Coordinates of C-alpha atoms in Angstrom, one line a residue:
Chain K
X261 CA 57.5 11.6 -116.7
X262 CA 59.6 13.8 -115.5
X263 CA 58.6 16.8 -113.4
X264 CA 59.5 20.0 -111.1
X265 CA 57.4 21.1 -108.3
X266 CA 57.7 24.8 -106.9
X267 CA 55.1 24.7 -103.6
X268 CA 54.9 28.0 -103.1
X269 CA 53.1 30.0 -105.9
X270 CA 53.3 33.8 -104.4
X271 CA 55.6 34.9 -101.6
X272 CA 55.5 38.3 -100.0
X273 CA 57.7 38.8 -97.3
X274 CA 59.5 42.2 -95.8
X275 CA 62.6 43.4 -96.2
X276 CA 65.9 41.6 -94.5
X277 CA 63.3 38.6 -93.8
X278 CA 64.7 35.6 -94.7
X279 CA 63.3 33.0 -97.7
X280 CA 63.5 30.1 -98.5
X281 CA 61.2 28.5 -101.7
X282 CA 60.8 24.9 -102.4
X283 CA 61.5 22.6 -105.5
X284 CA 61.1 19.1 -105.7
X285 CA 61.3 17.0 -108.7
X286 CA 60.3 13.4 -109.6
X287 CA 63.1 11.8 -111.5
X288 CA 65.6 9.8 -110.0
X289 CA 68.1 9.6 -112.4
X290 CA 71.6 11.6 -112.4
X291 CA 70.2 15.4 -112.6
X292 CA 71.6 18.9 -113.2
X293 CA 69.8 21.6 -110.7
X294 CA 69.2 25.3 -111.8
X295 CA 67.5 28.1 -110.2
X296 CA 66.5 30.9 -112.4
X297 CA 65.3 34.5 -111.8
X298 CA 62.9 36.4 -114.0
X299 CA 63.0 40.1 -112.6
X300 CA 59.8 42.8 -114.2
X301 CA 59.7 43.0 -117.8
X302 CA 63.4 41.2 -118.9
X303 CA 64.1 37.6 -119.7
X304 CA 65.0 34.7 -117.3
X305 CA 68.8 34.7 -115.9
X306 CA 70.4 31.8 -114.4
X307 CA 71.1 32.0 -110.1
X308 CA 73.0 29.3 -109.4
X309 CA 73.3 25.3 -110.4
X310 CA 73.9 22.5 -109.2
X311 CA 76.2 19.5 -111.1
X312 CA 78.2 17.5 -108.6
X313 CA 80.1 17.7 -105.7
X314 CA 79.5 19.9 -102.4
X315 CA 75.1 20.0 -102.0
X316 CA 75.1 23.2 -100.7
X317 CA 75.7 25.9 -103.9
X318 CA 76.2 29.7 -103.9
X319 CA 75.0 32.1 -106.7
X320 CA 75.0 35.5 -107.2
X321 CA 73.0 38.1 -104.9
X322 CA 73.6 36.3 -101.8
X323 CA 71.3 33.7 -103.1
X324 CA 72.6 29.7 -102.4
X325 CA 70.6 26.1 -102.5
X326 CA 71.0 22.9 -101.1
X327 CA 70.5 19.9 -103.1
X328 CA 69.3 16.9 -101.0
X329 CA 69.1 13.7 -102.7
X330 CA 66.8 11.6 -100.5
X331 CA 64.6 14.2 -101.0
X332 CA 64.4 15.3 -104.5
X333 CA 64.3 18.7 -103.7
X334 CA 66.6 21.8 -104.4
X335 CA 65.4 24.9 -102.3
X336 CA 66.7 28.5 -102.6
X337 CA 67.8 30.6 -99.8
X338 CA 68.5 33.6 -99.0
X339 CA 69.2 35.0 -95.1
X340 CA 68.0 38.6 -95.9
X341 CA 65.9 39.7 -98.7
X342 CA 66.2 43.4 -100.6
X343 CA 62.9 44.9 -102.2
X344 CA 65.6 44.5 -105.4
X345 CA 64.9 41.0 -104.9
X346 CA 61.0 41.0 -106.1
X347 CA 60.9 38.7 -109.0
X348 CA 59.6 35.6 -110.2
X349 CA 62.2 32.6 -109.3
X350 CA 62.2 29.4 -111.5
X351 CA 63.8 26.1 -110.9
X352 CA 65.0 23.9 -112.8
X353 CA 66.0 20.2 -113.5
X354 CA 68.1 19.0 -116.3
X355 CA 67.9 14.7 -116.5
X356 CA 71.3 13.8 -117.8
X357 CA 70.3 10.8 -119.4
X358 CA 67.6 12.0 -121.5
X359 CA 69.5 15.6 -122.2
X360 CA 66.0 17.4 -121.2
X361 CA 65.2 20.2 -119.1
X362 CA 62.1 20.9 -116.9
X363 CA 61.1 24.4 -115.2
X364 CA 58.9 24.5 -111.9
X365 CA 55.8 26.7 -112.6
X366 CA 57.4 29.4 -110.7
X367 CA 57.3 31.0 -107.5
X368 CA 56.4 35.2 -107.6
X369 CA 58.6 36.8 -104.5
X370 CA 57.3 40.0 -104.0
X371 CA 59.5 42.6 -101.3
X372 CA 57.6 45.0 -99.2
X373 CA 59.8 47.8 -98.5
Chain L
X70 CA 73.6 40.2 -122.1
X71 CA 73.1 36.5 -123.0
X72 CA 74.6 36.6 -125.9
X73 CA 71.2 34.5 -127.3
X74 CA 68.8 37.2 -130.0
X75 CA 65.9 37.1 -131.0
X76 CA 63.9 39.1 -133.5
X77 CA 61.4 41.3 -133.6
X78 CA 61.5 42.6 -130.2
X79 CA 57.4 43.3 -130.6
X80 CA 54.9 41.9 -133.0
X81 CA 51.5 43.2 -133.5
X82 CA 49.3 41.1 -135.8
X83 CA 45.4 39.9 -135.9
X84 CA 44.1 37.2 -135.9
X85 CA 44.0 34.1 -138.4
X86 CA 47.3 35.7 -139.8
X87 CA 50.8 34.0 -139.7
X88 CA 53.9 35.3 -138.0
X89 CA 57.8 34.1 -137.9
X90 CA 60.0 34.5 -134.9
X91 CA 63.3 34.0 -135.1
X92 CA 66.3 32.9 -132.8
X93 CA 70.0 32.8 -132.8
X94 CA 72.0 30.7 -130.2
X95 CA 75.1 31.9 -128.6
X96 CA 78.1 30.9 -130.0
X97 CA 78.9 27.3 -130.4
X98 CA 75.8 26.4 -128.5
X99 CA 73.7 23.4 -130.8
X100 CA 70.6 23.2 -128.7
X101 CA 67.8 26.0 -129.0
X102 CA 64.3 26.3 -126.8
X103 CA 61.2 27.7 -127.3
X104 CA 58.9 29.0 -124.5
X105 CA 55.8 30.7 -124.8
X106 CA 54.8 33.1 -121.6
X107 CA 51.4 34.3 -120.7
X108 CA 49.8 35.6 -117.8
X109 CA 47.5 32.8 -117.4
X110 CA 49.9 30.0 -117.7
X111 CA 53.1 30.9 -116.5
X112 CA 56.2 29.5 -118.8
X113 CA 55.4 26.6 -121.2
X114 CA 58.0 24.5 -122.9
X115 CA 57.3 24.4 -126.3
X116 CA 60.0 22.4 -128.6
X117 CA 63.8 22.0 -128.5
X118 CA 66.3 21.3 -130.8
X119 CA 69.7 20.0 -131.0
X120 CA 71.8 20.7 -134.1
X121 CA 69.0 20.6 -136.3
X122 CA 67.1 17.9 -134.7
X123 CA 64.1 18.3 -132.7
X124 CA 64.9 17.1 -129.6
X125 CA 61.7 17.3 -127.3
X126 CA 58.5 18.9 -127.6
X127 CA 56.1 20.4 -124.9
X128 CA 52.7 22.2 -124.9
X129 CA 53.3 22.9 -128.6
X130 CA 49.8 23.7 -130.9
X131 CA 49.3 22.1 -134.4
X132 CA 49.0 25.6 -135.8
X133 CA 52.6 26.0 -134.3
X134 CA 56.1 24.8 -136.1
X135 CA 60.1 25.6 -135.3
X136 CA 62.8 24.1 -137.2
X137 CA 67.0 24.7 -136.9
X138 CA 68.9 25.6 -139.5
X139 CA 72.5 24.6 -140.3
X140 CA 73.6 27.7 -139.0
X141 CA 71.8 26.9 -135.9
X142 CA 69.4 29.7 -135.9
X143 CA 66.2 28.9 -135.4
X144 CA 62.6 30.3 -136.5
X145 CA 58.9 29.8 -135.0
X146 CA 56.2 29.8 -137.3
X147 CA 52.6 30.7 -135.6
X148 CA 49.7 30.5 -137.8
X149 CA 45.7 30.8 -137.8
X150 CA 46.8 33.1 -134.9
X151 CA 43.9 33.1 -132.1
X152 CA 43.9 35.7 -128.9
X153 CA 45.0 33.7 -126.9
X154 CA 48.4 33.1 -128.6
X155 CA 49.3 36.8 -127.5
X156 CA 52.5 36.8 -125.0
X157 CA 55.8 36.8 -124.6
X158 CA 57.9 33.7 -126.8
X159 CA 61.0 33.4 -125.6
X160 CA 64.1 31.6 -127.2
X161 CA 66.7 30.2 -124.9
X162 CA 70.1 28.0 -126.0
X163 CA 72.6 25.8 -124.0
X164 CA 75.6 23.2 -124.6
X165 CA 74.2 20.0 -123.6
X166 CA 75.0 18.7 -121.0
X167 CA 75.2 20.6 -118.8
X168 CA 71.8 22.0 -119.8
X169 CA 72.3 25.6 -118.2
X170 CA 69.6 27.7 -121.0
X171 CA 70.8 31.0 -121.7
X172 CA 67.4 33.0 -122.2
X173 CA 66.7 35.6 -125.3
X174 CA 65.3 39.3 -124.9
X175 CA 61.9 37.8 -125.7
X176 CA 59.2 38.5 -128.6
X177 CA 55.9 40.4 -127.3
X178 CA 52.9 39.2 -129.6
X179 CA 50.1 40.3 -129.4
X180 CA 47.2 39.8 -131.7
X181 CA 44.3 41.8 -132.0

């Protein structure tokens, strides 16, 4: 079955330190990538995705991702972190075949000012 | 704004009673998600459906049913609520592919 790993379950990191939080995911199949951000008390908002082409993806905030292949895994980045930035972060992997999303248990970034 | 709603915004009900949440897609989407989101266990898939069809289904209780319309909206029905069933149930929709969700406001249960 298909499934999303996120390793790291609570961050907390200083400002204008930089992050980077895993996700891995087990199928091996043609996938769609997605990170999404769930900031205090509102609804989950998509980052970035991945589909095709260049591995390395930008999204909004200064936020990007690199998708390698050989290693299943999708991490986010981001060179310098705001306390703005505290949030939970979710990624995501959508298996084209099967037309069905899965969503890493999530990773809690918290910002010390 | 996602352009995905969901109503009510905040339920407050007690238990063994029955509830309906209800969901409407963003234009033109046909595939609407249900998530359920507690403290103690993060965000759980529940079902999906595409144009009227369920599609997949996740951690989803007995007590618990969705269906899709023909006008795409869709409705969760939670009965025999427990205490446990308090959170947040959110509703999200996408064109698929690419399977990018577009996330609701959220319903806050709670159940006393």
């Amino acid at each position: 079955a298909q499934s999303v790993s996120q390793h790291n379950h609570h961050v907390i990191l200083s400002e204008a330190a930089s992050l980077e939080l895993g996700c891995n995911y087990s199928y091996g199949g043609t996938v769609n990538l997605f990170w999404y951000v769930q900031y205090p008390g509102q609804h989950l908002q998509l980052l970035l995705k991945y589909f095709s082409g260049d591995p390395l993806v930008k999204g909004i905030k200064g936020f990007e991702a690199e998708f390698i292949k050989s290693k299943f895994s999708f991490n986010l980045r981001k060179p310098s972190v705001q306390w703005s930035d505290t949030a939970e972060y979710f990624c995501a992997v959508y298996n084209t075949n099967a037309g069905k999303s899965t969503f890493g248990d999530g990773t809690t970034l918290t910002v010390k000012p | 704004d996602s352009g995905v709603t969901q109503t009510p915004k905040h339920l407050i009900t007690a238990t063994g009673q029955r509830v309906t949440l209800r969901c409407s897609p963003r234009s033109g989407d046909l595939s609407v998600y249900w998530y359920q989101q507690s403290l103690d266990q993060g965000l759980q898939f529940l079902i999906q459906y595409y144009n009227g069809e369920e599609r997949a289904k996740g951690n989803i209780l007995e007590r618990f049913s969705a269906q899709q319309f023909p006008d795409l909206h869709s409705e969760l029905n939670l009965s025999s609520l427990e205490l446990g069933d308090s959170a947040l149930y959110f509703c999200a929709s996408s064109a698929s592919p690419p399977g990018e969700q577009y996330f609701g406001p959220g319903t806050r249960l709670t159940v006393t």
